[in-house]
Amino acid sequence: SQQGEEDPQALSIQEGENATMNCSYKTSINNLQWYRQNSGRGLVHLILIRSNEREKHSGRLRVTLDTSKKSSSLLITASRAADTASYFCATDNGNDMRFGAGTRLTVKP
Amino acid sequence: DAGITQSPRHKVTETGTPVTLRCHQTENHRYMYWYRQDPGHGLRLIHYSYGVKDTDKGEVSDGYSVSRSKTEDFLLTLESATSSQTSVYFCAISEGDRTYGYTFGSGTRLTVV
């Protein structure tokens, strides 16, 4: 069964706008990770945030984690057409990693 | 993806036939995983390995077996393929503590007719 669930399932924005995706999960975690998947390709690791961290940045990516609400968000600032992809959150509980069903992001030029 | 390759990339097979998918890594990572990806389900873990000849089941292991005789190779076998096993299969590798996340292969698209 999935651990993380992304919201929304699909998101369409204009180039230059910010994109925000959310992830909710059900059990305690060690860390939460975000991945990107371009069509027909494997997943690519973007960023990891540990359970004792609240916010993390990497380039145009900003991830927040609220363990009290069991939720995380991924913000992509100043989006580009090349950001068009599916984005997945994955929760690591120390034993294994569970993936959500993903958010499909479309960035229109 | 650098350091991990899957073969074949595409395969069509008939119901009831055995099928073996191969994952090969050059990173010398201890952990290897097989996932399947289906619309609406995200990725689901089939089996994983934490060393040569050390494997364990994931959440959707029925109908699948794995083998790891060398650090670099992890094989997934569908013992008798069924249409419900039509999916995209991904192999992933990680260092022990998964601090840097998983590195995924490019996937194998399997169609069972």
Coordinates of N, CA and C in Angstrom, one line a residue:
Chain A
S1 N 0.8 -1.2 0.0 CA 0.0 0.0 0.0 C 0.9 1.2 0.0
Q2 N 0.4 2.3 -0.6 CA 1.1 3.6 -0.6 C 1.2 4.1 0.8
Q3 N 2.3 4.8 1.0 CA 2.5 5.6 2.3 C 2.2 7.0 2.0
G4 N 2.9 7.6 1.0 CA 2.6 9.0 0.7 C 1.6 9.1 -0.3
E5 N 0.8 10.2 -0.2 CA -0.2 10.5 -1.2 C 0.0 12.0 -1.6
E6 N 0.2 12.2 -2.9 CA 0.5 13.5 -3.4 C -0.8 14.2 -3.8
D7 N -0.8 15.5 -3.7 CA -1.9 16.3 -4.0 C -1.4 17.6 -4.6
P8 N -1.9 18.1 -5.7 CA -2.9 17.5 -6.6 C -2.4 16.4 -7.4
Q9 N -3.3 15.6 -8.1 CA -2.8 14.6 -9.0 C -2.2 15.2 -10.2
A10 N -2.7 16.3 -10.6 CA -2.2 17.0 -11.8 C -2.2 18.5 -11.6
L11 N -1.2 19.2 -12.2 CA -1.1 20.6 -12.0 C -0.6 21.2 -13.3
S12 N -1.2 22.2 -13.8 CA -0.8 22.9 -15.0 C -0.6 24.4 -14.8
I13 N 0.6 24.9 -15.1 CA 0.9 26.3 -14.8 C 1.7 26.9 -16.0
Q14 N 1.9 28.2 -16.0 CA 2.6 28.9 -17.0 C 4.1 29.0 -16.6
E15 N 4.9 29.0 -17.6 CA 6.4 29.1 -17.3 C 6.6 30.4 -16.5
G16 N 7.5 30.3 -15.5 CA 7.7 31.5 -14.6 C 6.9 31.5 -13.3
E17 N 5.8 30.7 -13.3 CA 5.0 30.6 -12.1 C 5.7 29.6 -11.1
N18 N 5.2 29.7 -9.9 CA 5.7 28.7 -8.9 C 4.7 27.5 -8.9
A19 N 5.3 26.3 -8.6 CA 4.4 25.1 -8.5 C 4.6 24.5 -7.1
T20 N 3.5 24.2 -6.5 CA 3.5 23.6 -5.2 C 2.8 22.3 -5.2
M21 N 3.5 21.3 -4.7 CA 2.9 19.9 -4.6 C 2.9 19.5 -3.1
N22 N 1.9 18.8 -2.7 CA 1.8 18.3 -1.3 C 1.9 16.8 -1.2
C23 N 2.3 16.4 -0.1 CA 2.4 14.9 0.2 C 2.0 14.7 1.6
S24 N 1.0 13.8 1.8 CA 0.6 13.4 3.2 C 1.0 11.9 3.4
Y25 N 1.3 11.6 4.6 CA 1.6 10.2 4.9 C 1.0 9.8 6.2
K26 N 1.2 8.5 6.6 CA 0.3 8.0 7.7 C 1.1 7.5 8.9
T27 N 2.4 7.1 8.7 CA 3.1 6.6 9.8 C 4.4 7.4 10.1
S28 N 5.1 7.1 11.2 CA 6.3 7.7 11.5 C 7.4 7.5 10.4
I29 N 8.2 8.5 10.2 CA 9.2 8.3 9.2 C 10.6 8.8 9.7
N30 N 11.6 8.3 9.0 CA 13.0 8.7 9.2 C 13.3 9.9 8.4
N31 N 12.9 9.8 7.1 CA 13.1 10.9 6.2 C 12.0 10.8 5.1
L32 N 11.9 11.9 4.3 CA 11.0 12.0 3.2 C 11.8 12.5 2.0
Q33 N 11.6 11.9 0.9 CA 12.3 12.2 -0.3 C 11.4 12.6 -1.4
W34 N 11.8 13.4 -2.3 CA 11.1 13.8 -3.5 C 11.9 13.3 -4.7
Y35 N 11.1 12.8 -5.7 CA 11.7 12.3 -7.0 C 11.0 12.9 -8.1
R36 N 11.7 13.0 -9.3 CA 11.1 13.5 -10.5 C 11.2 12.4 -11.5
Q37 N 10.2 12.2 -12.3 CA 10.2 11.2 -13.4 C 9.7 11.9 -14.7
N38 N 10.6 11.9 -15.7 CA 10.3 12.3 -17.0 C 9.7 11.2 -17.7
S39 N 8.8 11.5 -18.7 CA 8.1 10.4 -19.4 C 9.0 9.4 -20.0
G40 N 8.7 8.1 -19.7 CA 9.5 7.0 -20.2 C 10.9 6.8 -19.5
R41 N 11.1 7.5 -18.5 CA 12.4 7.3 -17.8 C 12.2 6.9 -16.4
G42 N 13.3 6.6 -15.7 CA 13.3 6.2 -14.3 C 13.2 7.5 -13.4
L43 N 13.0 7.2 -12.1 CA 12.9 8.3 -11.2 C 14.3 8.9 -10.9
V44 N 14.3 10.2 -10.6 CA 15.5 10.8 -10.3 C 15.4 11.5 -8.9
H45 N 16.3 11.2 -8.0 CA 16.3 11.8 -6.7 C 16.5 13.3 -6.7
L46 N 15.6 14.0 -6.1 CA 15.7 15.5 -6.0 C 16.3 16.0 -4.7
I47 N 15.6 15.6 -3.6 CA 16.0 16.1 -2.3 C 15.4 15.2 -1.2
L48 N 16.2 15.2 -0.1 CA 15.8 14.4 1.1 C 15.7 15.4 2.2
I49 N 14.7 15.2 3.1 CA 14.5 16.0 4.3 C 14.3 15.0 5.4
R50 N 15.1 15.1 6.5 CA 15.0 14.2 7.6 C 13.9 14.6 8.5
S51 N 13.5 13.7 9.4 CA 12.3 13.9 10.2 C 12.6 15.1 11.2
N52 N 13.8 15.4 11.5 CA 14.1 16.5 12.5 C 14.4 17.8 11.8
E53 N 14.1 17.9 10.5 CA 14.3 19.1 9.7 C 12.9 19.6 9.4
R54 N 12.8 20.9 9.2 CA 11.5 21.5 8.8 C 11.5 22.1 7.4
E55 N 12.7 22.5 6.9 CA 12.7 23.1 5.6 C 14.1 22.8 5.0
K56 N 14.1 22.6 3.7 CA 15.4 22.4 3.0 C 15.3 23.0 1.6
H57 N 16.4 23.5 1.1 CA 16.5 24.2 -0.2 C 17.5 23.5 -1.0
S58 N 17.2 23.5 -2.3 CA 18.2 23.0 -3.3 C 17.9 23.7 -4.6
G59 N 18.7 24.7 -5.0 CA 18.4 25.5 -6.2 C 17.0 26.1 -6.2
R60 N 16.2 25.8 -7.1 CA 14.8 26.3 -7.2 C 13.8 25.5 -6.4
L61 N 14.3 24.5 -5.7 CA 13.4 23.6 -4.9 C 13.4 24.0 -3.5
R62 N 12.2 24.0 -2.9 CA 12.1 24.2 -1.5 C 11.2 23.1 -0.9
V63 N 11.6 22.4 0.1 CA 10.8 21.3 0.7 C 10.6 21.7 2.1
T64 N 9.3 21.5 2.6 CA 9.0 21.6 4.0 C 8.5 20.3 4.5
L65 N 8.6 20.1 5.8 CA 8.1 18.9 6.4 C 7.5 19.3 7.7
D66 N 6.3 18.8 7.9 CA 5.5 19.0 9.2 C 5.2 17.7 9.7
T67 N 6.0 17.2 10.7 CA 5.8 15.8 11.2 C 4.5 15.7 12.0
S68 N 4.1 16.9 12.6 CA 2.9 16.8 13.4 C 1.6 16.6 12.6
K69 N 1.7 17.1 11.3 CA 0.6 17.0 10.4 C 0.8 15.8 9.4
K70 N 2.0 15.2 9.5 CA 2.4 14.2 8.6 C 2.2 14.6 7.2
S71 N 2.9 15.7 6.9 CA 2.8 16.3 5.5 C 4.0 17.0 5.1
S72 N 4.2 17.1 3.8 CA 5.4 17.7 3.2 C 4.9 18.5 2.0
S73 N 5.6 19.5 1.6 CA 5.3 20.2 0.4 C 6.6 20.4 -0.4
L74 N 6.5 20.4 -1.7 CA 7.6 20.7 -2.6 C 7.2 21.9 -3.4
L75 N 8.0 22.9 -3.4 CA 7.8 24.2 -4.1 C 8.9 24.3 -5.2
I76 N 8.5 24.5 -6.4 CA 9.4 24.7 -7.5 C 9.2 26.2 -7.9
T77 N 10.2 27.0 -7.7 CA 10.1 28.4 -8.1 C 10.5 28.7 -9.5
A78 N 9.9 29.7 -10.1 CA 10.2 30.2 -11.4 C 10.3 29.0 -12.4
S79 N 9.2 28.3 -12.5 CA 9.2 27.0 -13.3 C 9.5 27.2 -14.7
R80 N 10.0 26.2 -15.3 CA 10.4 26.2 -16.7 C 9.7 25.0 -17.4
A81 N 9.7 25.1 -18.7 CA 9.0 24.0 -19.5 C 9.7 22.7 -19.2
A82 N 11.0 22.7 -19.0 CA 11.8 21.5 -18.7 C 11.4 20.9 -17.3
D83 N 10.7 21.6 -16.5 CA 10.2 21.0 -15.2 C 9.0 20.1 -15.4
T84 N 8.4 20.1 -16.6 CA 7.3 19.2 -16.9 C 7.7 17.8 -16.6
A85 N 7.0 17.1 -15.7 CA 7.4 15.8 -15.3 C 6.4 15.3 -14.2
S86 N 6.5 14.1 -13.7 CA 5.7 13.6 -12.6 C 6.7 13.7 -11.4
Y87 N 6.1 14.1 -10.3 CA 6.8 14.3 -9.0 C 6.3 13.3 -8.0
F88 N 7.1 12.6 -7.3 CA 6.7 11.6 -6.3 C 7.4 11.9 -5.0
C89 N 6.6 11.7 -3.9 CA 7.2 11.7 -2.6 C 7.4 10.3 -2.2
A90 N 8.4 10.0 -1.4 CA 8.7 8.7 -0.8 C 9.0 8.8 0.6
T91 N 8.5 8.0 1.4 CA 8.7 8.0 2.9 C 9.6 6.8 3.3
D92 N 10.6 7.1 4.0 CA 11.5 6.1 4.5 C 11.3 5.9 6.0
N93 N 10.8 4.7 6.4 CA 10.5 4.5 7.8 C 11.6 3.7 8.5
G94 N 12.7 3.5 7.8 CA 13.9 2.8 8.4 C 13.9 1.4 7.9
N95 N 12.8 0.9 7.5 CA 12.8 -0.5 7.0 C 12.7 -0.5 5.4
D96 N 11.9 0.3 4.9 CA 11.7 0.4 3.5 C 11.2 1.8 3.1
M97 N 11.1 2.0 1.8 CA 10.6 3.2 1.3 C 9.4 3.0 0.5
R98 N 8.4 3.9 0.7 CA 7.1 3.7 0.0 C 6.8 5.0 -0.8
F99 N 6.3 4.8 -2.0 CA 6.1 5.9 -2.9 C 4.6 6.2 -3.0
G100 N 4.3 7.5 -3.3 CA 3.0 7.9 -3.6 C 2.7 7.7 -5.1
A101 N 1.5 8.1 -5.5 CA 1.1 7.9 -6.9 C 1.6 9.1 -7.8
G102 N 2.1 10.1 -7.2 CA 2.7 11.2 -8.0 C 1.7 12.4 -8.3
T103 N 2.4 13.5 -8.6 CA 1.7 14.7 -9.2 C 2.3 14.9 -10.6
R104 N 1.4 15.0 -11.6 CA 1.8 15.3 -12.9 C 1.8 16.8 -13.1
L105 N 3.0 17.4 -13.3 CA 3.2 18.8 -13.5 C 3.4 19.1 -15.0
T106 N 2.6 20.0 -15.5 CA 2.8 20.5 -16.9 C 3.1 22.0 -16.8
V107 N 4.2 22.4 -17.4 CA 4.6 23.8 -17.4 C 4.5 24.3 -18.9
K108 N 3.6 25.2 -19.1 CA 3.4 25.6 -20.5 C 4.3 26.8 -20.8
P109 N 4.9 26.8 -22.0 CA 5.8 27.8 -22.3 C 5.1 29.1 -22.7
Chain B
D1 N 20.4 5.6 -17.0 CA 21.0 6.3 -15.8 C 22.3 5.7 -15.5
A2 N 23.2 6.6 -15.1 CA 24.6 6.2 -14.9 C 24.7 5.2 -13.8
G3 N 25.5 4.1 -14.1 CA 25.7 3.1 -13.1 C 24.7 2.0 -12.9
I4 N 23.6 2.1 -13.6 CA 22.6 1.0 -13.4 C 21.9 0.9 -14.8
T5 N 21.8 -0.4 -15.2 CA 21.1 -0.6 -16.5 C 20.2 -1.8 -16.4
Q6 N 19.1 -1.7 -17.1 CA 18.1 -2.8 -17.1 C 17.9 -3.3 -18.5
S7 N 17.7 -4.6 -18.5 CA 17.5 -5.3 -19.8 C 16.4 -6.4 -19.7
P8 N 15.6 -6.6 -20.7 CA 15.5 -5.7 -21.8 C 14.7 -4.4 -21.5
R9 N 14.6 -3.5 -22.4 CA 13.9 -2.3 -22.2 C 12.4 -2.5 -22.5
H10 N 12.1 -3.3 -23.4 CA 10.7 -3.7 -23.7 C 10.6 -5.2 -24.0
K11 N 9.5 -5.8 -23.6 CA 9.3 -7.2 -23.8 C 7.8 -7.5 -23.9
V12 N 7.4 -8.3 -24.9 CA 6.1 -8.8 -25.0 C 6.2 -10.3 -24.8
T13 N 5.4 -10.8 -24.0 CA 5.4 -12.3 -23.7 C 4.0 -12.8 -23.6
E14 N 3.9 -14.1 -23.7 CA 2.6 -14.8 -23.6 C 2.3 -15.2 -22.2
T15 N 1.0 -15.2 -21.9 CA 0.6 -15.7 -20.6 C 1.1 -17.1 -20.3
G16 N 1.6 -17.3 -19.1 CA 2.0 -18.7 -18.8 C 3.5 -18.9 -19.0
T17 N 4.2 -18.0 -19.7 CA 5.6 -18.2 -19.9 C 6.4 -17.6 -18.8
P18 N 7.6 -18.1 -18.5 CA 8.5 -17.5 -17.6 C 9.3 -16.3 -18.2
V19 N 9.5 -15.3 -17.4 CA 10.2 -14.1 -18.0 C 11.3 -13.7 -16.9
T20 N 12.4 -13.4 -17.4 CA 13.5 -12.9 -16.5 C 13.9 -11.5 -16.9
L21 N 13.9 -10.6 -16.0 CA 14.4 -9.2 -16.2 C 15.7 -9.1 -15.4
R22 N 16.6 -8.3 -16.0 CA 18.0 -8.2 -15.4 C 18.2 -6.7 -15.0
C23 N 18.9 -6.6 -13.9 CA 19.4 -5.3 -13.4 C 20.8 -5.4 -13.2
H24 N 21.6 -4.5 -13.7 CA 23.1 -4.6 -13.6 C 23.6 -3.2 -13.1
Q25 N 24.4 -3.2 -12.0 CA 24.9 -2.0 -11.5 C 26.5 -2.0 -11.5
T26 N 27.0 -0.8 -11.6 CA 28.5 -0.7 -11.6 C 28.9 0.1 -10.4
E27 N 28.0 0.4 -9.4 CA 28.3 1.3 -8.3 C 28.7 0.5 -7.0
N28 N 28.7 -0.8 -7.1 CA 29.0 -1.6 -5.9 C 28.2 -1.3 -4.7
H29 N 26.9 -0.9 -5.0 CA 26.0 -0.7 -3.8 C 25.5 -2.0 -3.3
R30 N 25.3 -2.0 -2.0 CA 24.8 -3.3 -1.3 C 23.4 -3.6 -1.6
Y31 N 22.5 -2.5 -1.6 CA 21.1 -2.8 -1.7 C 20.6 -2.6 -3.2
M32 N 19.7 -3.5 -3.6 CA 19.1 -3.5 -4.9 C 17.6 -3.8 -4.7
Y33 N 16.8 -3.2 -5.5 CA 15.3 -3.3 -5.4 C 14.7 -3.5 -6.7
W34 N 13.6 -4.2 -6.7 CA 12.7 -4.2 -7.9 C 11.3 -3.6 -7.5
Y35 N 10.9 -2.7 -8.3 CA 9.6 -2.1 -8.2 C 8.8 -2.3 -9.4
R36 N 7.5 -2.2 -9.3 CA 6.6 -2.1 -10.5 C 5.8 -0.8 -10.4
Q37 N 5.6 -0.2 -11.5 CA 4.8 1.0 -11.6 C 3.6 0.9 -12.4
D38 N 2.5 1.2 -11.8 CA 1.2 1.1 -12.5 C 0.4 2.3 -12.3
P39 N -0.4 2.8 -13.2 CA -1.2 4.0 -13.1 C -2.0 4.0 -11.8
G40 N -1.9 5.1 -11.1 CA -2.7 5.2 -9.9 C -2.2 4.5 -8.6
H41 N -1.1 3.8 -8.8 CA -0.5 3.0 -7.7 C 0.9 3.5 -7.3
G42 N 1.5 4.4 -8.1 CA 2.8 4.7 -7.8 C 3.8 3.5 -8.0
L43 N 4.8 3.5 -7.2 CA 5.8 2.4 -7.3 C 5.5 1.5 -6.1
R44 N 5.5 0.2 -6.4 CA 5.3 -0.8 -5.3 C 6.5 -1.8 -5.3
L45 N 7.0 -2.0 -4.1 CA 8.2 -2.9 -4.0 C 7.8 -4.3 -4.2
I46 N 8.6 -5.0 -5.0 CA 8.3 -6.4 -5.3 C 9.3 -7.3 -4.4
H47 N 10.6 -7.1 -4.6 CA 11.6 -7.8 -3.8 C 12.8 -6.8 -3.6
Y48 N 13.6 -7.1 -2.7 CA 14.8 -6.4 -2.5 C 15.9 -7.3 -2.1
S49 N 17.2 -6.8 -2.2 CA 18.3 -7.6 -1.8 C 19.3 -6.7 -1.0
Y50 N 19.8 -7.2 0.1 CA 20.7 -6.5 0.9 C 22.1 -7.1 0.9
G51 N 22.4 -8.0 -0.1 CA 23.7 -8.5 -0.3 C 23.6 -9.8 -1.2
V52 N 24.7 -10.3 -1.6 CA 24.7 -11.5 -2.4 C 24.0 -12.6 -1.7
K53 N 23.0 -13.2 -2.4 CA 22.2 -14.3 -1.9 C 21.3 -13.9 -0.7
D54 N 21.2 -12.6 -0.4 CA 20.3 -12.2 0.7 C 19.2 -11.3 0.0
T55 N 18.0 -11.9 0.1 CA 16.9 -11.2 -0.5 C 15.7 -11.3 0.4
D56 N 14.7 -10.4 0.2 CA 13.5 -10.4 1.0 C 12.3 -9.9 0.1
K57 N 11.1 -10.3 0.6 CA 9.9 -9.9 -0.1 C 9.5 -8.5 0.2
G58 N 8.9 -7.9 -0.9 CA 8.2 -6.6 -0.7 C 6.7 -6.8 -0.6
E59 N 6.0 -5.7 -0.9 CA 4.5 -5.8 -0.6 C 3.8 -6.5 -1.7
V60 N 4.3 -6.7 -2.9 CA 3.6 -7.3 -4.0 C 4.5 -8.4 -4.6
S61 N 4.9 -9.4 -3.8 CA 5.9 -10.4 -4.2 C 5.3 -11.6 -4.9
D62 N 4.0 -11.8 -4.7 CA 3.4 -13.0 -5.2 C 3.6 -13.1 -6.8
G63 N 4.1 -14.3 -7.2 CA 4.2 -14.5 -8.6 C 5.6 -14.1 -9.1
Y64 N 6.4 -13.6 -8.2 CA 7.8 -13.2 -8.6 C 8.8 -13.9 -7.7
S65 N 10.0 -14.1 -8.3 CA 11.1 -14.5 -7.5 C 12.4 -13.7 -8.0
V66 N 13.4 -13.7 -7.1 CA 14.6 -13.0 -7.5 C 15.8 -13.8 -7.1
S67 N 16.9 -13.4 -7.7 CA 18.2 -14.0 -7.4 C 19.3 -13.0 -7.5
R68 N 20.3 -13.1 -6.6 CA 21.4 -12.2 -6.6 C 22.7 -13.1 -6.3
S69 N 23.3 -13.5 -7.4 CA 24.5 -14.3 -7.2 C 25.8 -13.5 -7.3
K70 N 25.7 -12.3 -7.7 CA 26.8 -11.4 -7.7 C 26.4 -10.0 -7.3
T71 N 27.3 -9.2 -6.7 CA 26.9 -7.9 -6.2 C 26.2 -7.0 -7.3
E72 N 26.7 -7.2 -8.5 CA 26.3 -6.3 -9.6 C 25.0 -6.7 -10.3
D73 N 24.5 -7.9 -10.1 CA 23.4 -8.3 -10.8 C 22.2 -8.8 -9.9
F74 N 21.0 -8.3 -10.3 CA 19.8 -8.7 -9.5 C 18.8 -9.0 -10.6
L75 N 18.3 -10.3 -10.5 CA 17.4 -10.8 -11.5 C 16.0 -10.9 -10.9
L76 N 15.0 -10.5 -11.7 CA 13.6 -10.7 -11.4 C 13.0 -11.7 -12.3
T77 N 12.4 -12.7 -11.8 CA 11.7 -13.7 -12.6 C 10.2 -13.8 -12.4
L78 N 9.5 -13.7 -13.4 CA 8.0 -14.0 -13.4 C 7.9 -15.4 -13.7
E79 N 7.5 -16.2 -12.7 CA 7.5 -17.7 -12.9 C 6.6 -18.1 -14.0
S80 N 5.4 -17.6 -14.0 CA 4.4 -17.9 -15.1 C 3.6 -16.6 -15.3
A81 N 4.0 -15.9 -16.3 CA 3.5 -14.5 -16.5 C 1.9 -14.5 -16.7
T82 N 1.3 -13.5 -16.0 CA -0.1 -13.3 -16.2 C -0.3 -11.8 -16.6
S83 N -1.5 -11.6 -17.2 CA -1.8 -10.3 -17.7 C -1.7 -9.2 -16.6
S84 N -2.0 -9.5 -15.4 CA -1.9 -8.6 -14.3 C -0.5 -8.1 -14.0
Q85 N 0.5 -8.8 -14.6 CA 1.9 -8.5 -14.4 C 2.4 -7.5 -15.5
T86 N 1.5 -7.2 -16.4 CA 1.8 -6.2 -17.4 C 2.0 -4.9 -16.6
S87 N 3.2 -4.3 -16.8 CA 3.6 -3.2 -16.0 C 4.9 -2.6 -16.5
V88 N 5.4 -1.5 -15.9 CA 6.7 -1.1 -16.0 C 7.5 -1.4 -14.8
Y89 N 8.6 -2.1 -15.0 CA 9.4 -2.6 -13.9 C 10.7 -1.7 -13.7
F90 N 11.0 -1.3 -12.5 CA 12.1 -0.5 -12.3 C 13.0 -1.2 -11.2
C91 N 14.3 -1.1 -11.5 CA 15.3 -1.5 -10.6 C 15.9 -0.3 -9.9
A92 N 16.3 -0.4 -8.7 CA 16.9 0.7 -8.0 C 18.0 0.2 -7.1
I93 N 19.0 1.1 -6.8 CA 20.1 0.7 -6.0 C 20.3 1.8 -4.9
S94 N 20.8 1.4 -3.8 CA 21.1 2.4 -2.8 C 22.3 2.0 -1.9
E95 N 22.9 2.9 -1.3 CA 23.8 2.7 -0.2 C 23.0 2.3 1.0
G96 N 23.7 1.7 2.0 CA 22.9 1.1 3.1 C 21.9 2.0 3.8
D97 N 22.3 3.3 4.1 CA 21.4 4.1 4.9 C 20.5 4.9 4.1
R98 N 20.5 4.8 2.8 CA 19.6 5.5 1.8 C 19.7 7.0 2.0
T99 N 20.8 7.5 2.6 CA 20.9 8.9 2.8 C 20.8 9.7 1.5
Y100 N 21.3 9.1 0.5 CA 21.3 9.8 -0.8 C 20.2 9.4 -1.7
G101 N 19.3 8.6 -1.2 CA 18.1 8.2 -1.9 C 18.5 7.0 -2.8
Y102 N 17.6 6.7 -3.7 CA 17.7 5.6 -4.6 C 18.2 6.1 -6.0
T103 N 18.9 5.3 -6.7 CA 19.2 5.6 -8.1 C 18.4 4.5 -8.9
F104 N 17.7 5.0 -9.8 CA 16.8 4.1 -10.6 C 17.3 3.8 -12.0
G105 N 17.0 2.6 -12.5 CA 17.3 2.3 -13.9 C 16.2 3.0 -14.7
S106 N 16.3 2.8 -16.0 CA 15.4 3.4 -17.0 C 14.1 2.6 -17.2
G107 N 14.0 1.4 -16.6 CA 12.8 0.6 -16.6 C 12.7 -0.4 -17.7
T108 N 11.9 -1.4 -17.5 CA 11.5 -2.4 -18.5 C 10.0 -2.4 -18.6
R109 N 9.5 -2.1 -19.8 CA 8.1 -2.2 -20.1 C 7.7 -3.6 -20.5
L110 N 7.0 -4.3 -19.7 CA 6.6 -5.7 -19.9 C 5.1 -5.8 -20.3
T111 N 4.8 -6.4 -21.4 CA 3.4 -6.6 -21.8 C 3.2 -8.1 -21.8
V112 N 2.2 -8.6 -21.1 CA 1.8 -10.0 -21.1 C 0.5 -10.1 -21.9
V113 N 0.5 -10.9 -23.0 CA -0.7 -11.0 -23.8 C -1.3 -12.4 -23.7

